[in-house]
Amino acid sequence: MCEALRRGVRETRVSKEALVFPVFVRDGGGNPVEIVSMPGQFRYAVDDLGRIFDVLLKAGVNKVLFFGVPDEKDSVGSGAWRDDGVVQRALRRTKDSFPEIFCVGDVCMCEYTDHGHCGVLKDGAVDNDASLAWLARIALSQARAGADMIAPSDMMDGRVAAIRRVLDGEGFLGLPIMSYAAKYASAFYGPFRVAAGSAPAFGDRKGYQMDFHNVKEAVKEALADVAEGADIIMVKPALSYLDVVRRCAEALVVPLAAFSVSGEYAMIKAAGAAGFIDEDGVVAETAVSVFRAGADILISYFAVEIARLIDAGRVG
Ligand code: PBG
Ligand code: ZN
């Protein structure tokens, strides 16, 4: 088969439209600060977001997922829902200056709480039900600031329904929710917790994130989130969970996203820098594998590199 025909009959297609780039936005001004655990990734001041948006748009990537890195934290994570919170300011600025960028807001508390957990505490443990109202409040404040989509990553039971109810009640009936439904308790989040300063101050997240021995549980969680009103379901991490992506793709009737997380990025970067692997080759292969497994959307710190590999004909 000639090369042109081989490309013509490829079974998996990757388009730039399907890529989402995670952006860390921090309080304060000044230049981007490189994240030690994620070489090549930065925390951006709100005033400086244009710098990364120019790079993204030039490469053909127009979707971002915002994570906030606030200076101040408290027990209820008020920086997550304040009107002048870092993500709210980033959303307003982006919608004003870069209306062509599609903005997804990550809804969680761990970057904003002094204890680093994804919900509020009661008697030293995360209180699922009490956390729901706070999460809905975060989602609503992001909606008011201009978010195009809301992505709850906290993993509290019932949060999609709680968020949907509040958004609908406030007139945001058409605002989509992308639920991190199948989010595993994973060591692959380590570099992110350095980047966002969100490591739990005590204990771990195993009470609310999933056990990586299970796959049917992921399908069950995903179906429950769809029933609660999720428009898109996310599986996270991606690479060690391609079976979960496949099972969810087959079981669901909504689009599926996979999040190639910080640890996946850090491993490829480290091995690439050491000369142990061909970094571009591995980025291409891993990105395609996520789509081959059945994902419709890929959230990746390599979004720009993947877009360039598409341009170069190495992915597509
Ligand atoms: C917080 C959150 C995490 C990630 C996204 N949202 C980390 C965690 O659960 O500790 C991980 C993203 C990544 O590793 O790139 N709810
Ligand atoms: Zn969290």
Coordinates of C-alpha atoms and ligand atoms in Angstrom, one line a residue:
M1 CA 0.0 0.0 0.0
C2 CA 1.4 3.4 -0.9
E3 CA 1.8 6.0 1.8
A4 CA -1.0 8.2 0.6
L5 CA -3.5 5.3 0.6
R6 CA -2.2 4.1 4.0
R7 CA -3.1 7.5 5.4
G8 CA -6.4 7.5 3.6
V9 CA -7.6 4.3 5.3
R10 CA -6.4 5.1 8.8
E11 CA -8.8 3.9 11.4
T12 CA -8.2 6.6 13.9
R13 CA -8.4 10.3 13.2
V14 CA -7.1 13.1 15.5
S15 CA -8.2 16.6 15.0
K16 CA -7.0 19.8 16.7
E17 CA -10.6 20.5 17.5
A18 CA -10.5 17.6 20.0
L19 CA -7.6 19.0 22.0
V20 CA -7.8 20.8 25.3
F21 CA -4.8 22.5 27.0
P22 CA -4.7 22.8 30.8
V23 CA -3.7 26.3 32.0
F24 CA -2.5 27.1 35.5
V25 CA -3.4 30.6 36.4
R26 CA -1.9 32.2 39.5
D27 CA -2.5 35.3 41.6
G28 CA -0.1 38.2 41.2
G29 CA 1.7 39.7 38.2
G30 CA 4.9 39.1 36.4
N31 CA 6.3 36.5 34.1
P32 CA 5.3 32.9 33.8
V33 CA 6.8 30.7 36.5
E34 CA 8.0 27.3 35.3
I35 CA 6.7 24.3 37.2
V36 CA 9.6 22.3 38.6
S37 CA 7.8 18.9 38.3
M38 CA 6.5 19.7 34.7
P39 CA 9.4 21.2 32.6
G40 CA 8.0 23.3 29.8
Q41 CA 4.7 24.1 31.7
F42 CA 4.2 27.4 33.6
R43 CA 1.9 29.2 36.0
Y44 CA 0.6 32.3 34.3
A45 CA -0.5 35.6 35.9
V46 CA -4.0 36.7 34.7
D47 CA -2.4 39.7 32.9
D48 CA 0.0 37.4 31.1
L49 CA -2.4 34.8 29.7
G50 CA -2.1 36.3 26.2
R51 CA 1.4 34.8 26.0
I52 CA 0.2 31.2 26.1
F53 CA -3.0 31.9 24.1
D54 CA -0.9 33.3 21.2
V55 CA 1.1 30.0 21.2
L56 CA -2.1 27.9 21.4
L57 CA -4.0 29.8 18.7
K58 CA -1.0 29.8 16.3
A59 CA -0.8 26.0 16.7
G60 CA -4.6 25.7 16.2
V61 CA -5.6 24.8 19.7
N62 CA -8.6 26.8 21.0
K63 CA -9.8 25.1 24.1
V64 CA -8.4 25.5 27.6
L65 CA -9.1 24.1 31.1
F66 CA -8.3 26.6 33.9
F67 CA -6.8 25.5 37.2
G68 CA -6.4 28.3 39.8
V69 CA -3.3 28.7 42.0
P70 CA -4.4 31.3 44.6
D71 CA -2.0 33.0 47.1
E72 CA -4.5 32.5 49.9
K73 CA -6.3 29.5 51.1
D74 CA -8.9 28.9 53.8
S75 CA -10.9 26.0 55.3
V76 CA -13.8 26.4 52.8
G77 CA -11.7 27.4 49.7
S78 CA -13.4 30.8 49.3
G79 CA -10.9 31.7 46.6
A80 CA -12.7 29.1 44.4
W81 CA -16.0 31.0 44.3
R82 CA -15.2 34.6 45.0
D83 CA -16.2 36.9 42.2
D84 CA -12.6 38.2 42.1
G85 CA -11.1 34.7 42.4
V86 CA -8.1 33.9 40.2
V87 CA -10.1 31.7 37.8
Q88 CA -13.0 34.1 37.6
R89 CA -10.7 36.9 36.7
A90 CA -9.0 34.7 34.1
L91 CA -12.3 33.8 32.6
R92 CA -13.4 37.4 32.3
R93 CA -10.1 38.5 30.8
T94 CA -10.1 35.7 28.3
K95 CA -13.7 36.2 27.2
D96 CA -12.9 39.9 26.7
S97 CA -9.6 39.7 25.0
F98 CA -9.7 36.2 23.3
P99 CA -13.3 35.4 22.6
E100 CA -12.3 32.6 20.2
I101 CA -10.9 30.6 23.2
F102 CA -13.3 28.0 24.6
C103 CA -12.9 28.2 28.4
V104 CA -13.5 25.2 30.7
G105 CA -13.4 25.8 34.4
D106 CA -12.1 23.1 36.7
V107 CA -14.5 23.0 39.7
C108 CA -12.8 21.7 42.8
M109 CA -11.7 22.9 46.3
C110 CA -8.3 21.3 46.8
E111 CA -6.3 24.2 45.3
Y112 CA -8.1 26.7 47.5
T113 CA -8.5 24.9 50.9
D114 CA -5.8 25.1 53.5
H115 CA -6.2 21.3 54.2
G116 CA -5.9 20.5 50.4
H117 CA -8.9 18.2 50.2
C118 CA -11.5 18.4 47.4
G119 CA -14.4 19.1 49.8
V120 CA -15.2 20.7 53.2
L121 CA -14.3 18.9 56.4
K122 CA -16.3 17.8 59.3
D123 CA -14.7 16.1 62.3
G124 CA -11.5 15.8 60.3
A125 CA -13.0 14.0 57.3
V126 CA -14.4 15.2 54.0
D127 CA -18.1 15.7 54.3
N128 CA -19.6 14.7 50.9
D129 CA -23.1 16.2 51.3
A130 CA -22.0 19.4 52.9
S131 CA -19.5 19.9 50.0
L132 CA -22.2 19.9 47.3
A133 CA -23.5 23.4 48.0
W134 CA -19.9 24.8 47.9
L135 CA -19.1 23.1 44.6
A136 CA -22.3 24.4 43.1
R137 CA -21.4 27.8 44.2
I138 CA -18.0 27.5 42.5
A139 CA -19.6 26.4 39.3
L140 CA -22.1 29.3 39.4
S141 CA -19.4 31.9 39.9
Q142 CA -17.4 30.5 37.0
A143 CA -20.6 30.5 34.8
R144 CA -21.1 34.1 35.7
A145 CA -17.5 34.9 34.9
G146 CA -18.0 33.5 31.4
A147 CA -17.0 29.8 31.4
D148 CA -18.1 27.9 28.3
M149 CA -18.2 24.6 30.2
I150 CA -17.9 23.5 33.8
A151 CA -15.7 20.5 34.8
P152 CA -16.2 19.2 38.4
S153 CA -13.1 17.2 39.4
D154 CA -13.9 16.8 43.1
M155 CA -15.5 13.3 42.9
M156 CA -18.2 14.0 45.6
D157 CA -21.3 11.9 45.0
G158 CA -24.3 13.8 43.7
R159 CA -22.3 16.9 42.6
V160 CA -23.4 16.8 38.9
A161 CA -27.1 17.0 40.0
A162 CA -26.3 19.7 42.5
I163 CA -24.4 21.8 40.0
R164 CA -27.0 21.3 37.3
R165 CA -29.8 22.4 39.6
V166 CA -28.1 25.6 40.6
L167 CA -27.0 26.4 37.0
D168 CA -30.5 25.8 35.7
G169 CA -32.0 27.9 38.5
E170 CA -29.8 30.8 37.7
G171 CA -30.5 30.7 33.9
F172 CA -27.5 28.8 32.7
L173 CA -29.6 26.0 31.2
G174 CA -27.4 25.5 28.2
L175 CA -24.1 25.5 29.9
P176 CA -22.5 22.0 29.5
I177 CA -21.0 20.0 32.4
M178 CA -18.0 17.8 31.7
S179 CA -17.8 15.4 34.6
Y180 CA -14.6 13.8 35.8
A181 CA -16.7 10.7 36.4
A182 CA -14.0 8.1 36.3
K183 CA -11.2 9.7 38.3
Y184 CA -8.9 7.2 39.9
A185 CA -6.8 7.8 43.1
S186 CA -3.5 8.0 41.1
A187 CA 0.1 8.5 41.8
F188 CA 0.2 10.2 38.3
Y189 CA -1.2 13.4 39.9
G190 CA 2.0 14.0 41.8
P191 CA 3.4 16.7 39.5
F192 CA 0.1 18.5 39.4
R193 CA 0.0 18.8 43.2
V194 CA 3.4 20.4 43.1
A195 CA 2.2 22.8 40.4
A196 CA -1.1 23.7 42.2
G197 CA 0.1 23.4 45.7
S198 CA -2.9 21.1 46.3
A199 CA -1.4 18.0 48.1
P200 CA -3.7 17.0 51.0
A201 CA -2.3 18.2 54.3
F202 CA -3.3 14.9 55.9
G203 CA -4.6 11.5 54.6
D204 CA -5.2 10.9 50.9
R205 CA -8.0 11.1 48.4
K206 CA -8.9 7.4 48.4
G207 CA -12.2 8.1 50.1
Y208 CA -13.5 9.9 47.1
Q209 CA -11.3 8.9 44.1
M210 CA -11.6 5.4 42.6
D211 CA -9.6 2.3 43.2
F212 CA -7.5 1.5 40.2
H213 CA -8.3 -2.2 40.4
N214 CA -11.9 -1.5 39.2
V215 CA -13.3 -0.8 35.8
K216 CA -17.0 -1.7 36.1
E217 CA -17.2 0.9 38.9
A218 CA -16.0 3.5 36.5
V219 CA -18.8 2.6 34.0
K220 CA -21.3 2.8 36.9
E221 CA -20.1 6.2 38.0
A222 CA -20.2 7.5 34.5
L223 CA -23.7 6.3 33.9
A224 CA -24.8 7.8 37.2
D225 CA -23.2 11.2 36.2
V226 CA -25.0 11.1 32.8
A227 CA -28.3 10.4 34.6
E228 CA -27.6 13.5 36.8
G229 CA -27.1 15.6 33.7
A230 CA -23.4 15.4 32.7
D231 CA -23.0 16.3 29.0
I232 CA -19.5 14.9 28.6
I233 CA -17.8 12.2 30.7
M234 CA -14.1 12.2 31.5
V235 CA -11.7 9.4 32.3
K236 CA -8.5 10.3 34.2
P237 CA -5.6 9.5 34.0
A238 CA -5.5 8.3 30.4
L239 CA -2.5 6.0 29.6
S240 CA -2.9 3.4 32.3
Y241 CA -6.7 3.5 31.8
L242 CA -7.3 3.0 28.1
D243 CA -9.4 -0.1 29.0
V244 CA -11.6 2.2 31.1
V245 CA -11.8 4.7 28.1
R246 CA -12.9 1.8 25.9
R247 CA -15.5 0.4 28.3
C248 CA -17.0 3.9 28.9
A249 CA -17.0 4.7 25.1
E250 CA -19.0 1.5 24.5
A251 CA -21.4 2.0 27.5
L252 CA -22.2 5.7 27.1
V253 CA -24.2 7.8 24.7
V254 CA -22.4 11.1 25.4
P255 CA -19.0 12.3 24.3
L256 CA -16.0 10.9 26.2
A257 CA -12.9 12.9 27.2
A258 CA -9.6 11.5 28.6
F259 CA -7.2 13.5 30.7
S260 CA -3.5 12.7 30.1
V261 CA -2.4 13.9 33.4
S262 CA 0.7 15.6 34.9
G263 CA 2.6 12.4 35.7
E264 CA 2.2 11.1 32.1
Y265 CA 3.6 14.4 30.9
A266 CA 6.4 14.4 33.4
M267 CA 7.5 10.9 32.5
I268 CA 7.7 11.6 28.8
K269 CA 9.5 14.9 29.3
A270 CA 12.0 13.3 31.7
A271 CA 12.8 10.3 29.4
G272 CA 12.9 12.6 26.4
A273 CA 15.3 15.0 28.1
A274 CA 17.5 12.1 29.0
G275 CA 17.6 10.9 25.4
F276 CA 16.0 7.6 26.4
I277 CA 13.1 8.0 24.0
D278 CA 12.1 9.9 20.9
E279 CA 9.9 12.4 22.7
D280 CA 7.8 13.5 19.6
G281 CA 7.3 9.9 18.6
V282 CA 6.0 8.9 22.0
V283 CA 3.8 12.0 22.2
A284 CA 2.3 11.0 18.8
E285 CA 1.8 7.4 19.7
T286 CA 0.2 8.0 23.1
A287 CA -2.1 10.7 21.8
V288 CA -3.4 8.5 19.1
S289 CA -3.8 5.6 21.5
V290 CA -6.3 7.6 23.5
F291 CA -8.5 8.3 20.5
R292 CA -8.1 4.7 19.3
A293 CA -9.4 3.5 22.7
G294 CA -12.6 5.5 22.0
A295 CA -12.1 9.0 23.4
D296 CA -13.6 12.0 21.5
I297 CA -11.6 14.7 23.4
L298 CA -8.0 14.7 24.8
I299 CA -7.0 17.0 27.6
S300 CA -3.2 17.2 27.4
Y301 CA -0.3 19.3 28.4
F302 CA 1.2 18.3 25.0
A303 CA -1.7 19.8 23.1
V304 CA 0.5 22.3 21.2
E305 CA 3.1 19.5 20.4
I306 CA 0.2 17.2 19.2
A307 CA -1.1 20.0 17.0
R308 CA 2.3 20.5 15.5
L309 CA 2.6 16.8 14.9
I310 CA -0.7 16.9 13.0
D311 CA 0.7 19.7 10.9
A312 CA 3.9 17.6 10.3
G313 CA 1.7 14.7 9.2
R314 CA 3.0 12.4 12.0
V315 CA -0.5 12.4 13.6
G316 CA -3.8 12.6 11.9
Ligands
PBG1 C1 -8.0 18.2 41.7 C2 -7.4 17.8 40.4 C3 -6.3 17.0 40.3 C4 -6.0 16.9 38.9 C5 -7.0 17.6 38.3 N1 -7.9 18.2 39.2 C6 -5.4 16.4 41.2 C7 -5.8 15.6 42.3 O1 -6.9 15.0 42.3 O2 -5.1 15.5 43.3 C8 -4.9 16.2 38.3 C9 -4.4 16.7 37.0 C10 -3.1 16.3 36.6 O3 -2.4 15.5 37.3 O4 -2.6 16.8 35.6 N2 -9.2 17.8 42.0
ZN2 ZN -9.6 18.5 44.1

